[in-house]
Amino acid sequence: MGKALIIGAGGVAGVAIHKCCQNSEAFDAICIASRTKSKCDAFKEKLGGGKTKITTAEVDANDVAALTRLIEREAPDVVLNLALPYQDLSIMDACLATKTSYVDTANYEPEDTAKFEYKWQWAYRARFEEAGITALLGSGFDPGVTGVFSAYALKHQFDEIHYIDILDCNAGDHGYPFATNFNPEINIREISARGSYWENGGWVETEPMEIKRVYDFPEIGRKDMYLLHHEELESLAKNIPGIRRIRFFMTFGESYLTHLKCLEDVGMTSIEPIEFEGRKIVPLQFLKAVLPDPASLGPRTKGKTNIGCIFRGVKDGKEKTYYLYNVCDHEACYKEVGSQAVSYTTGVPAMIGAMLVMNGTWKKPGVHNIEEFDPDPFMAALNRWGLPWKESFSPELVD
Ligand code: NDP
């Protein structure tokens, strides 16, 4: 039994909050703290009648002193950061100040540079070790479950893994001409950046969306997918010994890409501030304000997601292929927790990571990526808490 402080009250936090309340054996209390307190109170109103005691608070997660005061007052066993990647470091600072363990789902990204890397958070390693507290980085789906899948494949299926292809397919249809499934600013920054993959000990860079493949996804069918840089490539390249290549592909429909190209061409995806009617605005932030709120997509989205990893390597001297994946249904997620599958597939692993750190199953002072922990309890919890996984020993390969 323990208490989590959840920071953020958006799409992903909403699912994690529902899941903590379903899992009251582990979470006897949660505090929901975010910039807009009314969103926290709405969750308390909806879910506060159950066994998990809920408190709420307003906090600016960029303000280390305010966060420190909040953590001291609420005394959680773990802080679950579900705000935006910009807040990772200030929340880690407050965890250090209060000697409280930390879990997040996305690596730090400075607000003024669209470049996410682990170096800023890895720089906290020694300080977390000295404080005797655990930081679990990237406990969403990708990063998150993809790292757990990799650790599981290495532990149970291979002597050495040589190739990993991470395939992220969202075949959901929300009926809007253009909308993003999670925070539009973070999403568009990610996909308008140059692509890259890890091969033979170094990064190979590509133009945005330069590499396209078509894949026949189980339970979904054939979809176009594009190679992107993705944050787990960086940690898996370090943590999977003998790895030769890791790539990440995400599916996008033609209409989505045409809209995005047009928005890019007119400058709407830029993060450079411009002068507008006497004040500075960031075009991408303005675009976020006019696009549908990802939270509003839940009731409209139909179809499934399929996210997984195809591994190739050797076992007992023989070449082997292995595919681990999860299929999630948007409408079933909405029925259960009031959110679509993209938030669901992130919020469930966030709850599981927080639970394992909180109850000491994953206690490892320092700053660690998810694949550095024993995958077995996490894999069992995925089956129990709504993201059952499937395996295949003869998947179609990506060339
Ligand atoms: P949302 O935009 O829906 O929610 C973000 C929440 O953080 C909002 O409640 C927002 O408050 C709050 N917030 C933002 N800034 C601050 C601040 N300074 N202080 C306090 N609260 C703040 O995002 P999502 O729920 O879609 O995403 C949450 C996180 O999950 C992101 O980091 C995202 O990158 C990550 N993610 C990870 C995935 C994975 O698989 N690993 C997949 C999808 C997302 P307000 O309500 O006032 O705006």
Coordinates of C-alpha atoms and ligand atoms in Angstrom, one line a residue:
M1 CA 0.0 0.0 0.0
G2 CA 1.3 3.5 -0.7
K3 CA 0.6 6.9 -2.0
A4 CA 1.4 8.4 -5.4
L5 CA 1.6 12.1 -6.3
I6 CA 0.5 12.4 -10.0
I7 CA 1.6 15.6 -11.7
G8 CA -0.5 16.6 -14.7
A9 CA -4.2 16.1 -15.4
G10 CA -4.3 15.5 -19.1
G11 CA -5.1 12.5 -21.3
V12 CA -2.4 10.2 -20.0
A13 CA -2.9 11.2 -16.4
G14 CA -6.6 10.6 -16.7
V15 CA -6.0 6.9 -17.5
A16 CA -3.3 6.5 -14.8
I17 CA -5.7 8.0 -12.2
H18 CA -8.5 5.6 -13.2
K19 CA -6.0 2.7 -13.1
C20 CA -4.6 3.7 -9.6
C21 CA -8.2 3.8 -8.4
Q22 CA -8.9 0.3 -9.9
N23 CA -5.7 -0.9 -8.2
S24 CA -6.6 0.3 -4.7
E25 CA -4.7 -2.7 -3.2
A26 CA -1.5 -0.9 -4.3
F27 CA -2.6 2.7 -4.2
D28 CA -4.5 3.6 -1.0
A29 CA -4.1 7.3 -1.8
I30 CA -3.2 9.6 -4.7
C31 CA -2.7 13.3 -4.9
I32 CA -3.5 14.8 -8.3
A33 CA -1.6 18.1 -8.9
S34 CA -1.5 20.2 -12.0
R35 CA -1.5 23.7 -13.4
T36 CA -5.3 23.8 -13.8
K37 CA -6.7 22.5 -10.5
S38 CA -10.3 22.2 -11.8
K39 CA -9.2 19.3 -14.0
C40 CA -7.8 17.5 -10.9
D41 CA -11.0 18.2 -9.0
A42 CA -13.1 16.8 -11.9
F43 CA -11.2 13.4 -11.5
K44 CA -11.7 13.6 -7.7
E45 CA -15.4 14.2 -8.3
K46 CA -15.7 11.2 -10.6
L47 CA -13.5 8.7 -8.8
G48 CA -13.3 9.9 -5.2
G49 CA -16.0 7.6 -3.9
G50 CA -13.8 4.5 -4.1
K51 CA -11.2 2.9 -1.8
T52 CA -8.3 5.1 -3.1
K53 CA -8.3 8.4 -1.2
I54 CA -7.9 11.4 -3.6
T55 CA -6.5 14.8 -2.8
T56 CA -5.9 17.6 -5.3
A57 CA -3.6 20.6 -5.6
E58 CA -2.6 23.4 -8.0
V59 CA 1.1 23.4 -8.9
D60 CA 3.4 24.9 -11.5
A61 CA 5.7 22.0 -12.2
N62 CA 8.4 24.4 -13.4
D63 CA 8.7 25.8 -9.9
V64 CA 11.0 23.5 -7.8
A65 CA 10.3 25.3 -4.5
A66 CA 6.5 24.9 -5.0
L67 CA 6.9 21.3 -6.0
T68 CA 9.1 20.6 -3.0
R69 CA 6.5 22.2 -0.6
L70 CA 3.8 20.1 -2.2
I71 CA 5.8 16.8 -1.9
E72 CA 6.6 17.6 1.7
R73 CA 3.0 18.3 2.5
E74 CA 1.5 15.2 0.7
A75 CA 4.4 12.8 1.6
P76 CA 3.9 10.4 -1.4
D77 CA 6.0 7.2 -1.8
V78 CA 6.4 8.0 -5.5
V79 CA 6.0 11.0 -7.8
L80 CA 4.4 10.1 -11.2
N81 CA 5.2 12.8 -13.7
L82 CA 2.5 13.0 -16.4
A83 CA 2.9 16.7 -17.2
L84 CA 5.0 17.6 -20.2
P85 CA 8.6 16.7 -21.0
Y86 CA 9.6 20.3 -20.3
Q87 CA 9.0 19.7 -16.6
D88 CA 11.1 16.5 -16.1
L89 CA 14.1 18.2 -14.6
S90 CA 12.3 20.5 -12.2
I91 CA 10.3 17.6 -10.9
M92 CA 13.4 15.5 -10.5
D93 CA 15.0 18.3 -8.6
A94 CA 12.1 18.4 -6.2
C95 CA 12.3 14.6 -5.8
L96 CA 15.9 14.9 -4.9
A97 CA 15.2 17.7 -2.3
T98 CA 12.6 15.5 -0.6
K99 CA 14.2 12.1 -1.3
T100 CA 11.2 10.7 -3.1
S101 CA 11.3 8.2 -6.0
Y102 CA 10.4 9.4 -9.5
V103 CA 8.6 7.9 -12.6
D104 CA 7.9 9.5 -16.0
T105 CA 6.9 8.6 -19.5
A106 CA 8.8 11.0 -21.7
N107 CA 12.4 12.3 -21.7
Y108 CA 13.3 15.9 -21.0
E109 CA 13.1 18.3 -23.9
P110 CA 14.0 22.0 -23.6
E111 CA 11.0 24.1 -24.5
D112 CA 13.0 26.2 -27.1
T113 CA 14.8 23.3 -28.9
A114 CA 12.9 20.4 -30.5
K115 CA 15.6 17.9 -29.4
F116 CA 14.9 15.2 -26.8
E117 CA 17.8 13.3 -25.4
Y118 CA 18.4 11.4 -22.2
K119 CA 21.7 13.2 -21.4
W120 CA 20.0 15.8 -19.1
Q121 CA 18.2 13.1 -17.0
W122 CA 21.1 10.7 -17.0
A123 CA 23.2 13.5 -15.5
Y124 CA 21.1 13.0 -12.3
R125 CA 22.4 9.4 -11.8
A126 CA 24.9 10.0 -9.0
R127 CA 22.6 12.4 -7.1
F128 CA 19.7 9.9 -7.1
E129 CA 22.1 7.1 -6.1
E130 CA 23.5 9.2 -3.2
A131 CA 19.9 10.1 -2.1
G132 CA 19.0 6.3 -2.2
I133 CA 16.0 7.0 -4.5
T134 CA 14.9 5.4 -7.8
A135 CA 14.1 7.3 -11.0
L136 CA 12.4 5.1 -13.5
L137 CA 12.5 6.8 -16.9
G138 CA 10.0 6.2 -19.7
S139 CA 7.2 4.1 -18.2
G140 CA 4.6 4.7 -21.0
F141 CA 4.2 2.4 -24.0
D142 CA 6.9 3.7 -26.3
P143 CA 9.1 4.4 -24.5
G144 CA 8.0 2.0 -21.8
V145 CA 6.4 -1.3 -22.7
T146 CA 8.8 -1.5 -25.8
G147 CA 11.8 -1.5 -23.3
V148 CA 10.1 -4.1 -21.1
F149 CA 9.4 -6.2 -24.2
S150 CA 13.1 -6.0 -25.1
A151 CA 14.2 -7.0 -21.6
Y152 CA 11.8 -9.9 -21.6
A153 CA 12.9 -11.1 -25.1
L154 CA 16.5 -11.0 -23.9
K155 CA 15.8 -12.8 -20.7
H156 CA 13.5 -15.5 -22.0
Q157 CA 13.9 -15.9 -25.8
F158 CA 17.5 -15.0 -26.9
D159 CA 21.1 -15.4 -26.0
E160 CA 21.8 -12.2 -28.0
I161 CA 19.5 -9.8 -29.8
H162 CA 20.9 -8.3 -32.9
Y163 CA 18.0 -6.4 -34.5
I164 CA 15.0 -4.6 -33.0
D165 CA 12.2 -3.0 -35.1
I166 CA 9.6 -1.2 -33.0
L167 CA 6.3 -0.8 -34.9
D168 CA 3.7 1.6 -33.6
C169 CA 0.4 1.5 -35.5
N170 CA -2.6 3.5 -34.7
A171 CA -5.5 2.6 -37.0
G172 CA -8.0 4.7 -35.1
D173 CA -10.3 7.0 -36.9
H174 CA -11.7 10.0 -35.1
G175 CA -13.6 11.5 -38.0
Y176 CA -11.8 14.9 -38.0
P177 CA -9.8 15.9 -41.0
F178 CA -6.8 16.6 -38.8
A179 CA -6.1 16.0 -35.1
T180 CA -3.3 14.6 -33.0
N181 CA -3.8 11.7 -30.5
F182 CA -1.8 13.3 -27.7
N183 CA -0.5 16.7 -26.9
P184 CA -0.3 18.3 -30.5
E185 CA 2.8 20.3 -29.7
I186 CA 4.8 17.3 -28.5
N187 CA 3.4 15.1 -31.3
I188 CA 4.2 17.5 -34.1
R189 CA 7.7 18.4 -32.8
E190 CA 8.4 14.6 -32.8
I191 CA 7.3 13.9 -36.3
S192 CA 8.5 17.0 -38.1
A193 CA 12.1 16.3 -36.8
R194 CA 14.7 14.5 -38.8
G195 CA 14.5 10.7 -38.5
S196 CA 17.3 8.5 -37.3
Y197 CA 18.1 4.9 -36.3
W198 CA 21.0 3.1 -34.6
E199 CA 23.3 0.9 -36.6
N200 CA 26.7 -0.6 -35.9
G201 CA 27.5 1.7 -33.0
G202 CA 26.3 5.0 -34.4
W203 CA 23.3 7.0 -35.5
V204 CA 22.2 7.1 -39.1
E205 CA 20.2 10.3 -39.9
T206 CA 17.4 10.6 -42.4
E207 CA 15.2 13.4 -43.7
P208 CA 11.8 13.6 -41.9
M209 CA 9.6 10.8 -43.2
E210 CA 12.3 9.7 -45.7
I211 CA 12.0 5.9 -45.1
K212 CA 8.6 4.4 -45.7
R213 CA 7.5 0.7 -45.4
V214 CA 4.2 -1.1 -45.6
Y215 CA 3.4 -3.6 -42.9
D216 CA 0.6 -6.1 -42.4
F217 CA -0.2 -5.6 -38.7
P218 CA -1.9 -8.4 -36.8
E219 CA -5.7 -7.7 -36.2
I220 CA -5.4 -4.5 -38.3
G221 CA -4.0 -5.1 -41.8
R222 CA -1.7 -3.3 -44.1
K223 CA -0.6 0.3 -43.2
D224 CA 2.0 2.7 -44.4
M225 CA 4.6 3.4 -41.7
Y226 CA 7.6 5.8 -41.5
L227 CA 10.9 5.7 -39.8
L228 CA 11.2 8.2 -36.9
H229 CA 13.7 9.0 -34.3
H230 CA 12.3 7.9 -31.0
E231 CA 13.7 8.2 -27.5
E232 CA 13.9 4.5 -26.5
L233 CA 16.4 3.9 -29.4
E234 CA 19.0 5.8 -27.3
S235 CA 18.7 3.8 -24.1
L236 CA 18.1 0.4 -25.8
A237 CA 21.3 0.9 -27.9
K238 CA 23.2 1.2 -24.6
N239 CA 21.3 -1.5 -22.6
I240 CA 20.9 -4.4 -25.1
P241 CA 24.3 -5.9 -25.4
G242 CA 25.4 -7.0 -28.9
I243 CA 22.6 -5.0 -30.6
R244 CA 23.4 -4.1 -34.3
R245 CA 20.5 -2.1 -35.4
I246 CA 17.3 -0.6 -33.8
R247 CA 14.7 1.2 -35.8
F248 CA 11.3 2.8 -34.9
F249 CA 8.4 3.0 -37.3
M250 CA 5.1 4.8 -36.9
T251 CA 2.0 4.6 -39.1
F252 CA 0.6 7.7 -40.7
G253 CA -2.2 8.0 -43.3
E254 CA -1.8 10.0 -46.5
S255 CA -4.3 12.6 -45.5
Y256 CA -2.6 13.2 -42.1
L257 CA 0.8 13.8 -43.8
T258 CA -0.7 16.1 -46.5
H259 CA -2.3 18.3 -43.7
L260 CA 1.0 18.3 -41.8
K261 CA 3.0 19.2 -44.9
C262 CA 0.7 22.1 -45.6
L263 CA 0.9 23.4 -42.0
E264 CA 4.7 23.1 -42.2
D265 CA 4.9 24.9 -45.5
V266 CA 2.9 27.9 -44.1
G267 CA 5.0 28.0 -40.9
M268 CA 2.4 26.8 -38.5
T269 CA 4.6 24.1 -37.0
S270 CA 7.5 26.4 -36.1
I271 CA 8.6 26.8 -32.5
E272 CA 10.3 30.2 -33.2
P273 CA 8.2 33.0 -31.6
I274 CA 6.7 35.5 -34.0
E275 CA 5.2 39.0 -33.4
F276 CA 1.4 39.0 -33.7
E277 CA -0.7 42.0 -32.8
G278 CA 1.9 43.4 -30.4
R279 CA 2.7 40.2 -28.7
K280 CA 5.0 37.2 -29.2
I281 CA 3.3 33.9 -30.1
V282 CA 4.8 30.5 -30.9
P283 CA 3.0 29.3 -34.1
L284 CA 3.0 25.6 -32.9
Q285 CA 1.4 26.6 -29.6
F286 CA -1.3 28.6 -31.5
L287 CA -1.9 25.6 -33.7
K288 CA -2.4 23.5 -30.6
A289 CA -5.1 26.0 -29.5
V290 CA -7.1 25.6 -32.7
L291 CA -6.8 21.8 -33.0
P292 CA -9.2 19.5 -31.3
D293 CA -8.2 18.7 -27.7
P294 CA -6.8 15.1 -27.7
A295 CA -9.1 14.4 -24.7
S296 CA -12.1 15.2 -26.9
L297 CA -11.2 12.4 -29.4
G298 CA -12.1 9.6 -27.0
P299 CA -15.8 9.3 -27.7
R300 CA -15.3 9.6 -31.5
T301 CA -12.4 7.2 -32.1
K302 CA -13.0 3.8 -33.5
G303 CA -10.5 1.1 -34.5
K304 CA -7.4 -0.4 -32.9
T305 CA -3.7 0.3 -32.0
N306 CA -1.0 -2.3 -32.4
I307 CA 2.4 -1.5 -30.9
G308 CA 5.2 -4.0 -30.6
C309 CA 8.7 -5.1 -31.3
I310 CA 10.2 -7.6 -33.8
F311 CA 13.4 -9.1 -32.5
R312 CA 16.0 -11.0 -34.4
G313 CA 19.0 -12.7 -32.8
V314 CA 20.4 -16.0 -31.7
K315 CA 19.3 -18.7 -29.2
D316 CA 21.4 -21.8 -28.7
G317 CA 23.5 -21.0 -31.7
K318 CA 20.4 -20.7 -34.0
E319 CA 19.0 -17.6 -35.7
K320 CA 15.6 -16.7 -34.3
T321 CA 12.8 -14.2 -34.9
Y322 CA 10.3 -13.1 -32.2
Y323 CA 7.4 -10.5 -32.2
L324 CA 5.8 -9.2 -29.1
Y325 CA 2.9 -6.8 -29.4
N326 CA -0.3 -5.5 -27.8
V327 CA -3.5 -4.7 -29.6
C328 CA -5.8 -2.2 -28.0
D329 CA -9.3 -1.1 -29.0
H330 CA -10.1 2.6 -28.9
E331 CA -13.8 2.1 -28.1
A332 CA -13.2 -0.5 -25.4
C333 CA -10.8 2.0 -23.7
Y334 CA -13.3 4.8 -23.9
K335 CA -15.9 2.6 -22.4
E336 CA -13.7 1.6 -19.5
V337 CA -11.9 4.9 -18.6
G338 CA -13.3 7.6 -20.8
S339 CA -10.1 8.0 -23.0
Q340 CA -8.9 6.6 -26.3
A341 CA -6.2 4.0 -26.8
V342 CA -3.2 6.3 -27.2
S343 CA -3.7 7.7 -23.7
Y344 CA -4.7 4.3 -22.4
T345 CA -1.6 2.5 -23.7
T346 CA 0.5 5.2 -21.9
G347 CA -1.5 5.6 -18.7
V348 CA -1.6 1.9 -17.8
P349 CA 2.2 1.3 -18.0
A350 CA 2.6 4.6 -16.0
M351 CA 0.5 3.2 -13.2
I352 CA 2.3 -0.1 -13.3
G353 CA 5.8 1.5 -13.2
A354 CA 4.7 3.7 -10.3
M355 CA 3.4 0.6 -8.5
L356 CA 6.6 -1.4 -8.9
V357 CA 8.8 1.5 -7.7
M358 CA 6.4 2.3 -4.9
N359 CA 6.2 -1.3 -3.5
G360 CA 9.9 -1.8 -3.8
T361 CA 9.8 -4.5 -6.5
W362 CA 11.8 -2.2 -8.7
K363 CA 14.0 -0.5 -6.1
K364 CA 17.3 0.5 -7.7
P365 CA 18.8 3.8 -6.4
G366 CA 19.9 6.0 -9.4
V367 CA 18.4 7.0 -12.7
H368 CA 17.4 4.0 -14.8
N369 CA 15.6 3.3 -18.1
I370 CA 12.8 0.7 -17.9
E371 CA 14.7 -2.1 -19.7
E372 CA 17.2 -2.1 -16.8
F373 CA 14.7 -3.7 -14.5
D374 CA 13.4 -7.3 -14.3
P375 CA 10.6 -7.4 -16.9
D376 CA 8.6 -10.3 -15.5
P377 CA 6.5 -8.4 -12.9
F378 CA 5.7 -5.7 -15.4
M379 CA 4.7 -8.3 -18.1
A380 CA 2.4 -10.0 -15.6
A381 CA 0.9 -6.6 -14.6
L382 CA 0.2 -5.7 -18.3
N383 CA -2.0 -8.8 -18.6
R384 CA -3.8 -8.0 -15.4
W385 CA -4.3 -4.2 -16.0
G386 CA -5.7 -4.1 -19.5
L387 CA -2.8 -4.4 -22.0
P388 CA -2.4 -8.1 -22.6
W389 CA 0.5 -9.0 -24.9
K390 CA 0.7 -11.5 -27.7
E391 CA 3.7 -13.2 -29.3
S392 CA 4.5 -14.7 -32.7
F393 CA 7.5 -16.7 -33.7
S394 CA 7.2 -16.2 -37.5
P395 CA 6.2 -12.6 -38.1
E396 CA 6.5 -10.8 -41.4
L397 CA 9.9 -8.9 -41.3
V398 CA 10.5 -5.3 -42.2
D399 CA 13.2 -5.1 -44.9
Ligands
NDP1 P1 -1.8 16.6 -22.1 O1 -1.4 17.9 -22.7 O2 -3.1 16.0 -22.3 O3 -1.6 16.8 -20.5 C1 -0.5 17.5 -19.9 C2 -0.9 17.9 -18.5 O4 0.2 18.5 -17.9 C3 -2.0 18.9 -18.5 O5 -2.9 18.6 -17.4 C4 -1.3 20.2 -18.2 O6 -2.0 21.2 -17.5 C5 -0.2 19.7 -17.3 N1 0.9 20.7 -17.3 C6 1.6 21.2 -18.3 N2 2.5 22.1 -17.9 C7 2.4 22.1 -16.6 C8 3.1 22.8 -15.5 N3 4.1 23.7 -15.8 N4 2.8 22.6 -14.3 C9 1.8 21.7 -13.9 N5 1.1 21.0 -14.9 C10 1.4 21.2 -16.1 O7 -0.6 15.6 -22.4 P2 -0.7 14.0 -22.4 O8 -1.5 13.5 -21.2 O9 -1.1 13.5 -23.8 O10 0.8 13.6 -22.3 C11 1.4 13.6 -21.0 C12 2.8 13.1 -21.1 O11 2.9 11.7 -21.6 C13 3.7 13.9 -22.0 O12 5.0 14.1 -21.4 C14 3.8 13.0 -23.3 O13 5.0 13.3 -24.0 C15 3.8 11.7 -22.6 N6 3.4 10.6 -23.6 C16 4.2 9.4 -23.5 C17 3.9 8.4 -24.4 C18 4.6 7.1 -24.3 O14 4.2 6.1 -24.8 N7 5.7 7.0 -23.6 C19 2.8 8.5 -25.3 C20 2.0 9.7 -25.2 C21 2.3 10.7 -24.4 P3 -3.2 22.1 -18.2 O15 -4.4 21.2 -18.0 O16 -3.2 23.3 -17.4 O17 -2.8 22.3 -19.6

